[in-house]
Amino acid sequence: MALAIRHTAQHVSQDVLLSLEGMVTPKVPFWLMRQAGRYLPEYRALREKAGGFLDLCYNPELAAEATLQPVRRFDTDAAILFSDILVLPQAMGQEVSFAPGEGPRLGALDIAQLELNLEKLKPVYDAARLVRAALVPQKTLIGFSGAPWTLACYMIEGEGNGSFEKTRLFAIRNEAAFARLIDKLTEAVTAHLVEQVKAGAGAVQLFDSWAGLLPKTLFMKWVMEPAKKIVAELRKQVPGTPVIGFPRGAGALYPLYAAETGCSGIGIDSQTPLAWARREMGADVCLQGNLDPAILCAGGTALEMEVARILDIARGQPFIFNLGHGVWKDTPPEHVERLALLLRGFRR
Ligand code: 1CP
């Protein structure tokens, strides 16, 4: 029960944390992946002011403001720290840039030379401290990191192309070198998460956005094993930290991931049937998800019906409402307002 004691002592009944402990709160708490970002006019103005996307990430005051914008507008139960998964490869010495209107670009990768310089990430932790100080005690600050496999995809590929063929071949043909990369990343991810918790994050999410590209044997090596190590080591350093694992696209491997990693919560993608996930994973683990971002973007009756369907499944179980992947940039903010209204009006 160490977990429950820590939370009641440090956090005044945050519904997100209670749900991650396995409790069924009267309201279903919610936040959205990519709740900050370009679909919000106030974010676009802030980004303009900062210069580039990375300038925004490394400016504690502006990053804190970007984090708080959706919380203010939609009264979400959690703030997710405004940052990016690619600040970690950058702090390990690889070049990272974002050209306007394009995705990320990464420089040449030298695995032997990678070394985490935590000092470079100090502005990220400063932003977390500012957010925690500004949030009401009932709201949770969620820290995050990319998981080693997903980070390796960007680091080897040099860009995000959705299929990451170069990375998948490298992991098979150069297994020893790839294992060294994953080991370094496992350590760096853990250190990055520990610092975010120390700076005020009440829970952390591990984004393995490209987990679904791997067959089971490789999934076990590059997704499961690192996640297990990260959860165990994080809890050694900051006992009781709730971790939400998000192995997007894990499909039939979701239940094994939930059982073996020891995550407190599991992010379910939109393609995975929620009722199936609940049946297969038992009632202890908190599920999070899984509204299709396209349905949120479209709004209207499709949105109303899908939200009702998800809430019905979530009724008697620990559950955090979220999307199955990030908010699309063309999403009308009014659709998110409608979603927030539906969720606030729902009682179990
Ligand atoms: O302003 C802009 O134009 C930049 C757009 C943007 C934003 C708002 C990027 C570039 N990153 C972010 C913020 C971000 N990224 C957050 C902030 C908190 C929030 O959710 O509100 C988080 C948690 C991330 C995580 C992230 N970055 C992931 C994992 C989640 C996912 O979407 O699968 C990944 C894969 C990235 C890489 C990345 N950063 C940005 C883009 C466009 C991408 C995807 C690149 C690609 O593969 O196409």
Coordinates of C-alpha atoms and ligand atoms in Angstrom, one line a residue:
M1 CA 0.0 0.0 0.0
A2 CA 3.0 2.3 -0.2
L3 CA 1.5 3.7 -3.4
A4 CA -1.7 4.9 -1.7
I5 CA 0.1 6.4 1.2
R6 CA 2.4 8.4 -1.0
H7 CA -0.5 9.8 -3.0
T8 CA -2.8 10.7 -0.2
A9 CA 0.1 12.4 1.5
Q10 CA 1.4 14.4 -1.5
H11 CA -1.6 14.9 -3.7
V12 CA -5.0 16.0 -2.5
S13 CA -7.3 13.4 -4.2
Q14 CA -6.3 13.8 -7.8
D15 CA -8.8 11.7 -9.9
V16 CA -6.0 10.8 -12.4
L17 CA -3.8 9.4 -9.6
L18 CA -6.6 7.6 -7.8
S19 CA -7.6 6.0 -11.1
L20 CA -4.0 4.9 -11.7
E21 CA -4.1 3.3 -8.2
G22 CA -7.1 1.2 -9.4
M23 CA -9.9 3.2 -7.9
V24 CA -13.2 4.0 -9.6
T25 CA -13.8 7.7 -9.1
P26 CA -17.4 9.1 -9.4
K27 CA -16.2 11.2 -12.4
V28 CA -14.1 9.8 -15.2
P29 CA -11.0 12.0 -15.3
F30 CA -9.7 13.1 -18.7
W31 CA -6.8 14.7 -20.6
L32 CA -5.8 14.4 -24.2
M33 CA -2.6 13.4 -25.9
R34 CA -1.3 16.5 -27.7
Q35 CA -3.8 18.7 -25.9
A36 CA -1.4 21.6 -26.4
G37 CA -0.6 22.4 -30.0
R38 CA -1.4 24.0 -33.3
Y39 CA -5.2 23.4 -33.2
L40 CA -5.3 26.1 -30.5
P41 CA -5.0 29.7 -31.6
E42 CA -3.4 30.7 -28.3
Y43 CA -0.7 28.1 -28.9
R44 CA 0.0 29.4 -32.4
A45 CA 0.5 32.9 -30.9
L46 CA 2.8 31.6 -28.3
R47 CA 4.9 29.6 -30.8
E48 CA 5.2 32.7 -33.0
K49 CA 6.5 34.6 -30.0
A50 CA 9.0 31.9 -29.1
G51 CA 10.5 31.6 -32.6
G52 CA 10.9 27.9 -33.3
F53 CA 9.3 24.9 -31.7
L54 CA 12.4 23.9 -29.8
D55 CA 12.8 27.5 -28.6
L56 CA 9.4 27.0 -27.1
C57 CA 10.4 23.7 -25.5
Y58 CA 13.5 25.2 -23.9
N59 CA 11.9 28.3 -22.5
P60 CA 10.5 27.4 -19.1
E61 CA 8.0 30.2 -18.9
L62 CA 6.6 29.7 -22.4
A63 CA 6.6 25.9 -22.1
A64 CA 4.7 26.2 -18.8
E65 CA 2.2 28.5 -20.5
A66 CA 1.7 26.1 -23.4
T67 CA 1.2 23.3 -20.9
L68 CA -1.5 25.3 -19.0
Q69 CA -3.4 26.6 -22.1
P70 CA -5.6 23.5 -22.7
V71 CA -6.1 23.0 -18.9
R72 CA -7.5 26.5 -18.6
R73 CA -9.6 26.2 -21.8
F74 CA -11.1 22.7 -21.2
D75 CA -10.6 22.1 -17.5
T76 CA -8.8 18.8 -18.1
D77 CA -7.8 16.8 -15.0
A78 CA -4.2 16.6 -16.1
A79 CA -1.6 18.8 -17.7
I80 CA 1.0 17.0 -19.9
L81 CA 4.3 18.8 -19.8
F82 CA 4.8 20.7 -23.0
S83 CA 8.0 19.3 -24.5
D84 CA 8.9 16.7 -27.1
I85 CA 10.3 13.2 -27.1
L86 CA 13.2 14.4 -29.2
V87 CA 14.7 16.6 -26.6
L88 CA 16.3 13.4 -25.2
P89 CA 18.4 12.5 -28.3
Q90 CA 19.4 16.1 -28.4
A91 CA 20.6 16.1 -24.8
M92 CA 22.5 12.9 -25.7
G93 CA 24.4 14.8 -28.4
Q94 CA 22.5 14.1 -31.6
E95 CA 21.5 17.1 -33.7
V96 CA 17.7 17.7 -33.8
S97 CA 15.9 20.4 -35.7
F98 CA 12.3 21.2 -36.7
A99 CA 11.9 23.0 -40.0
P100 CA 8.6 25.1 -40.1
G101 CA 5.7 23.1 -41.4
E102 CA 7.8 19.9 -41.5
G103 CA 8.5 17.1 -39.1
P104 CA 11.7 16.6 -37.2
R105 CA 15.2 16.1 -38.7
L106 CA 18.0 14.4 -36.9
G107 CA 21.8 14.6 -37.6
A108 CA 24.1 11.6 -38.1
L109 CA 24.0 9.1 -35.3
D110 CA 27.2 7.9 -33.5
I111 CA 26.0 5.3 -30.9
A112 CA 29.4 5.1 -29.2
Q113 CA 29.5 8.9 -28.7
L114 CA 26.0 9.2 -27.2
E115 CA 26.1 10.5 -23.6
L116 CA 23.2 12.1 -21.7
N117 CA 23.9 15.7 -20.5
L118 CA 21.0 16.3 -18.0
E119 CA 22.1 19.9 -17.7
K120 CA 20.7 20.5 -21.2
L121 CA 17.3 19.5 -20.0
K122 CA 17.2 21.8 -17.0
P123 CA 14.7 24.2 -18.7
V124 CA 12.3 21.2 -19.1
Y125 CA 12.4 20.5 -15.4
D126 CA 12.1 24.2 -14.6
A127 CA 9.0 24.3 -16.8
A128 CA 7.6 21.3 -14.8
R129 CA 8.2 23.2 -11.5
L130 CA 6.4 26.3 -12.8
V131 CA 3.4 24.2 -14.0
R132 CA 3.1 22.3 -10.7
A133 CA 3.1 25.6 -8.8
A134 CA 0.4 27.0 -11.1
L135 CA -1.9 24.0 -11.1
V136 CA -4.7 23.5 -8.5
P137 CA -3.8 20.6 -6.2
Q138 CA -6.6 18.4 -7.7
K139 CA -4.9 18.4 -11.1
T140 CA -2.1 16.0 -12.0
L141 CA 1.1 17.0 -13.9
I142 CA 2.1 14.2 -16.3
G143 CA 5.7 14.0 -17.3
F144 CA 6.7 11.8 -20.3
S145 CA 9.4 10.4 -22.4
G146 CA 9.6 8.5 -25.7
A147 CA 10.3 4.9 -25.1
P148 CA 13.7 3.5 -26.3
W149 CA 12.3 1.8 -29.4
T150 CA 10.4 4.8 -30.6
L151 CA 13.4 7.1 -29.9
A152 CA 15.7 4.7 -31.8
C153 CA 13.3 4.9 -34.8
Y154 CA 13.8 8.7 -35.1
M155 CA 17.5 8.5 -34.3
I156 CA 18.4 5.9 -36.9
E157 CA 15.9 7.1 -39.6
G158 CA 16.8 10.8 -39.1
E159 CA 13.1 11.7 -39.6
G160 CA 9.6 10.4 -39.0
N161 CA 8.3 8.5 -42.0
G162 CA 5.8 6.1 -40.4
S163 CA 7.4 2.9 -41.6
F164 CA 11.0 3.1 -40.2
E165 CA 12.3 0.4 -42.5
K166 CA 16.0 1.5 -42.0
T167 CA 15.6 1.1 -38.3
R168 CA 13.8 -2.3 -38.5
L169 CA 16.6 -3.6 -40.7
F170 CA 19.3 -2.2 -38.5
A171 CA 17.8 -3.8 -35.4
I172 CA 18.0 -7.2 -37.1
R173 CA 21.3 -6.9 -39.1
N174 CA 23.2 -5.1 -36.4
E175 CA 21.7 -6.5 -33.3
A176 CA 24.7 -5.9 -31.0
A177 CA 25.0 -2.2 -31.9
F178 CA 21.2 -1.8 -31.7
A179 CA 21.2 -3.3 -28.2
R180 CA 23.9 -0.8 -27.1
L181 CA 21.7 2.0 -28.4
I182 CA 18.6 0.6 -26.6
D183 CA 20.6 0.2 -23.4
K184 CA 21.8 3.8 -23.5
L185 CA 18.3 5.0 -24.2
T186 CA 16.8 2.9 -21.4
E187 CA 19.2 4.6 -18.9
A188 CA 18.6 8.1 -20.4
V189 CA 14.8 7.7 -20.4
T190 CA 14.9 6.6 -16.7
A191 CA 17.0 9.6 -15.7
H192 CA 14.8 12.0 -17.7
L193 CA 11.6 10.6 -16.0
V194 CA 13.1 10.7 -12.5
E195 CA 14.0 14.4 -13.0
Q196 CA 10.4 15.2 -14.1
V197 CA 9.0 13.4 -11.1
K198 CA 11.4 15.3 -8.8
A199 CA 10.2 18.5 -10.5
G200 CA 6.6 17.8 -9.7
A201 CA 5.2 15.3 -12.2
G202 CA 2.7 13.1 -10.3
A203 CA 2.7 10.4 -13.0
V204 CA 4.7 9.8 -16.2
Q205 CA 3.7 8.4 -19.6
L206 CA 6.0 6.3 -21.7
F207 CA 5.2 6.9 -25.4
D208 CA 6.1 3.9 -27.6
S209 CA 4.3 5.3 -30.6
W210 CA 5.9 2.8 -33.1
A211 CA 5.7 -0.4 -30.9
G212 CA 3.2 -1.8 -33.4
L213 CA 5.8 -2.1 -36.1
L214 CA 7.4 -5.1 -34.4
P215 CA 6.6 -8.8 -34.5
K216 CA 6.4 -10.5 -31.1
T217 CA 10.0 -11.7 -30.8
L218 CA 11.4 -8.2 -31.5
F219 CA 8.6 -6.5 -29.5
M220 CA 9.8 -8.6 -26.5
K221 CA 13.4 -7.4 -26.9
W222 CA 13.0 -3.7 -27.9
V223 CA 9.6 -2.7 -26.4
M224 CA 8.9 -5.0 -23.4
E225 CA 12.3 -5.4 -21.8
P226 CA 13.2 -1.7 -21.8
A227 CA 9.8 -0.8 -20.5
K228 CA 10.2 -3.3 -17.7
K229 CA 13.6 -2.0 -16.7
I230 CA 12.5 1.7 -16.9
V231 CA 9.4 1.0 -14.6
A232 CA 11.5 -1.0 -12.1
E233 CA 14.4 1.5 -11.9
L234 CA 12.1 4.5 -11.8
R235 CA 10.3 3.0 -8.9
K236 CA 13.6 2.2 -7.2
Q237 CA 14.6 5.9 -7.4
V238 CA 11.1 7.5 -6.8
P239 CA 9.0 4.8 -5.1
G240 CA 5.4 4.5 -6.0
T241 CA 5.6 6.6 -9.2
P242 CA 2.6 5.7 -11.4
V243 CA 3.6 4.9 -15.0
I244 CA 1.3 4.9 -18.0
G245 CA 2.6 2.7 -20.8
F246 CA 1.5 3.5 -24.3
P247 CA 2.7 0.8 -26.7
R248 CA 0.7 2.1 -29.6
G249 CA -0.3 -0.6 -32.1
A250 CA 0.6 -3.5 -29.6
G251 CA -2.7 -5.2 -30.6
A252 CA -2.8 -8.8 -29.2
L253 CA 0.4 -8.0 -27.2
Y254 CA -1.3 -5.4 -25.0
P255 CA -2.3 -7.8 -22.2
L256 CA 1.3 -9.2 -22.0
Y257 CA 2.7 -5.7 -21.9
A258 CA 0.3 -4.8 -19.1
A259 CA 1.2 -7.9 -17.1
E260 CA 4.9 -7.8 -17.5
T261 CA 5.9 -4.1 -17.3
G262 CA 4.1 -3.4 -14.1
C263 CA 2.6 -0.2 -15.5
S264 CA -0.2 1.3 -13.4
G265 CA -2.0 2.5 -16.5
I266 CA -2.1 1.4 -20.1
G267 CA -2.8 3.8 -23.0
I268 CA -5.1 2.0 -25.5
D269 CA -5.0 3.1 -29.2
S270 CA -8.2 3.6 -31.1
Q271 CA -7.8 0.4 -33.2
T272 CA -8.0 -1.8 -30.1
P273 CA -11.5 -2.6 -28.9
L274 CA -11.8 -1.3 -25.3
A275 CA -14.1 -4.1 -24.1
W276 CA -11.6 -6.7 -25.3
A277 CA -8.7 -4.8 -23.6
R278 CA -10.6 -4.8 -20.3
R279 CA -11.5 -8.5 -20.5
E280 CA -7.9 -9.5 -21.3
M281 CA -6.2 -7.2 -18.8
G282 CA -8.3 -7.7 -15.7
A283 CA -9.9 -5.1 -13.5
D284 CA -6.7 -3.9 -11.6
V285 CA -4.9 -2.0 -14.3
C286 CA -6.2 1.5 -15.2
L287 CA -7.0 1.8 -18.9
Q288 CA -6.6 5.1 -20.7
G289 CA -8.1 6.0 -24.1
N290 CA -9.2 5.5 -26.7
L291 CA -11.3 8.0 -28.8
D292 CA -10.3 8.1 -32.4
P293 CA -8.7 11.6 -33.0
A294 CA -10.6 11.6 -36.4
I295 CA -13.9 11.4 -34.6
L296 CA -12.9 14.3 -32.3
C297 CA -11.9 16.3 -35.4
A298 CA -15.2 15.5 -37.2
G299 CA -17.4 16.2 -34.1
G300 CA -21.2 16.0 -34.3
T301 CA -23.2 12.9 -33.7
A302 CA -20.3 10.6 -34.4
L303 CA -18.5 12.2 -31.4
E304 CA -21.6 12.0 -29.1
M305 CA -22.1 8.4 -29.9
E306 CA -18.6 7.3 -29.5
V307 CA -18.0 9.1 -26.2
A308 CA -21.2 7.5 -24.8
R309 CA -20.0 4.1 -26.0
I310 CA -16.6 4.5 -24.3
L311 CA -18.0 5.8 -21.1
D312 CA -20.4 2.9 -20.9
I313 CA -17.5 0.4 -21.1
A314 CA -15.6 2.5 -18.5
R315 CA -18.5 2.7 -16.1
G316 CA -17.4 0.3 -13.3
Q317 CA -13.6 0.3 -13.9
P318 CA -10.6 2.4 -13.2
F319 CA -10.4 4.5 -16.4
I320 CA -8.9 7.8 -17.7
F321 CA -10.6 9.2 -20.8
N322 CA -8.2 10.1 -23.6
L323 CA -7.7 9.8 -27.3
G324 CA -6.1 6.8 -28.9
H325 CA -3.4 9.1 -30.3
G326 CA -2.7 12.8 -30.4
V327 CA -5.2 15.6 -31.3
W328 CA -5.2 16.4 -35.0
K329 CA -4.0 19.9 -35.9
D330 CA -7.2 20.7 -37.8
T331 CA -9.5 19.8 -34.8
P332 CA -11.9 22.7 -34.1
P333 CA -11.4 23.6 -30.4
E334 CA -15.2 23.7 -30.1
H335 CA -15.3 19.9 -30.5
V336 CA -12.9 19.5 -27.6
E337 CA -15.1 21.9 -25.6
R338 CA -18.1 19.7 -26.4
L339 CA -16.1 16.6 -25.4
A340 CA -15.2 18.2 -22.1
L341 CA -18.8 19.1 -21.4
L342 CA -19.9 15.5 -22.1
L343 CA -17.3 14.1 -19.8
R344 CA -18.0 16.6 -17.0
G345 CA -21.7 15.8 -17.1
F346 CA -21.1 12.0 -16.7
R347 CA -21.4 10.3 -13.3
R348 CA -20.8 6.6 -12.8
Ligands
1CP1 O1 4.3 23.6 -33.1 C1 4.6 22.7 -33.9 O2 4.5 22.9 -35.1 C2 5.2 21.4 -33.4 C3 4.2 20.3 -33.3 C4 4.6 19.5 -32.1 C5 4.0 19.6 -30.8 C6 2.9 20.5 -30.4 C7 5.7 18.6 -32.0 C8 6.6 18.2 -33.1 N1 5.7 18.1 -30.8 C9 4.7 18.7 -30.0 C10 4.5 18.5 -28.6 C11 4.5 17.1 -28.0 N2 5.1 16.0 -28.6 C12 4.0 16.8 -26.8 C13 3.5 17.8 -25.8 C14 2.4 17.6 -24.9 C15 1.0 17.4 -25.4 O3 0.7 16.2 -25.7 O4 0.2 18.4 -25.4 C16 4.2 15.4 -26.6 C17 3.7 14.5 -25.5 C18 4.9 14.9 -27.8 C19 5.3 13.6 -28.0 C20 5.8 13.1 -29.3 N3 6.6 13.8 -30.2 C21 5.6 11.8 -29.8 C22 4.9 10.7 -29.1 C23 3.5 10.8 -29.3 C24 2.9 10.6 -30.7 O5 2.4 11.5 -31.3 O6 3.1 9.5 -31.2 C25 6.3 11.8 -31.0 C26 6.4 10.6 -32.0 C27 6.9 13.0 -31.3 C28 7.8 13.4 -32.4 C29 7.3 14.6 -33.1 N4 7.4 15.9 -32.6 C30 6.7 16.7 -33.4 C31 6.1 16.0 -34.4 C32 5.4 16.6 -35.6 C33 6.5 14.7 -34.2 C34 6.0 13.5 -35.1 C35 6.9 13.2 -36.2 C36 6.4 12.2 -37.1 O7 6.7 11.0 -36.9 O8 5.8 12.5 -38.1

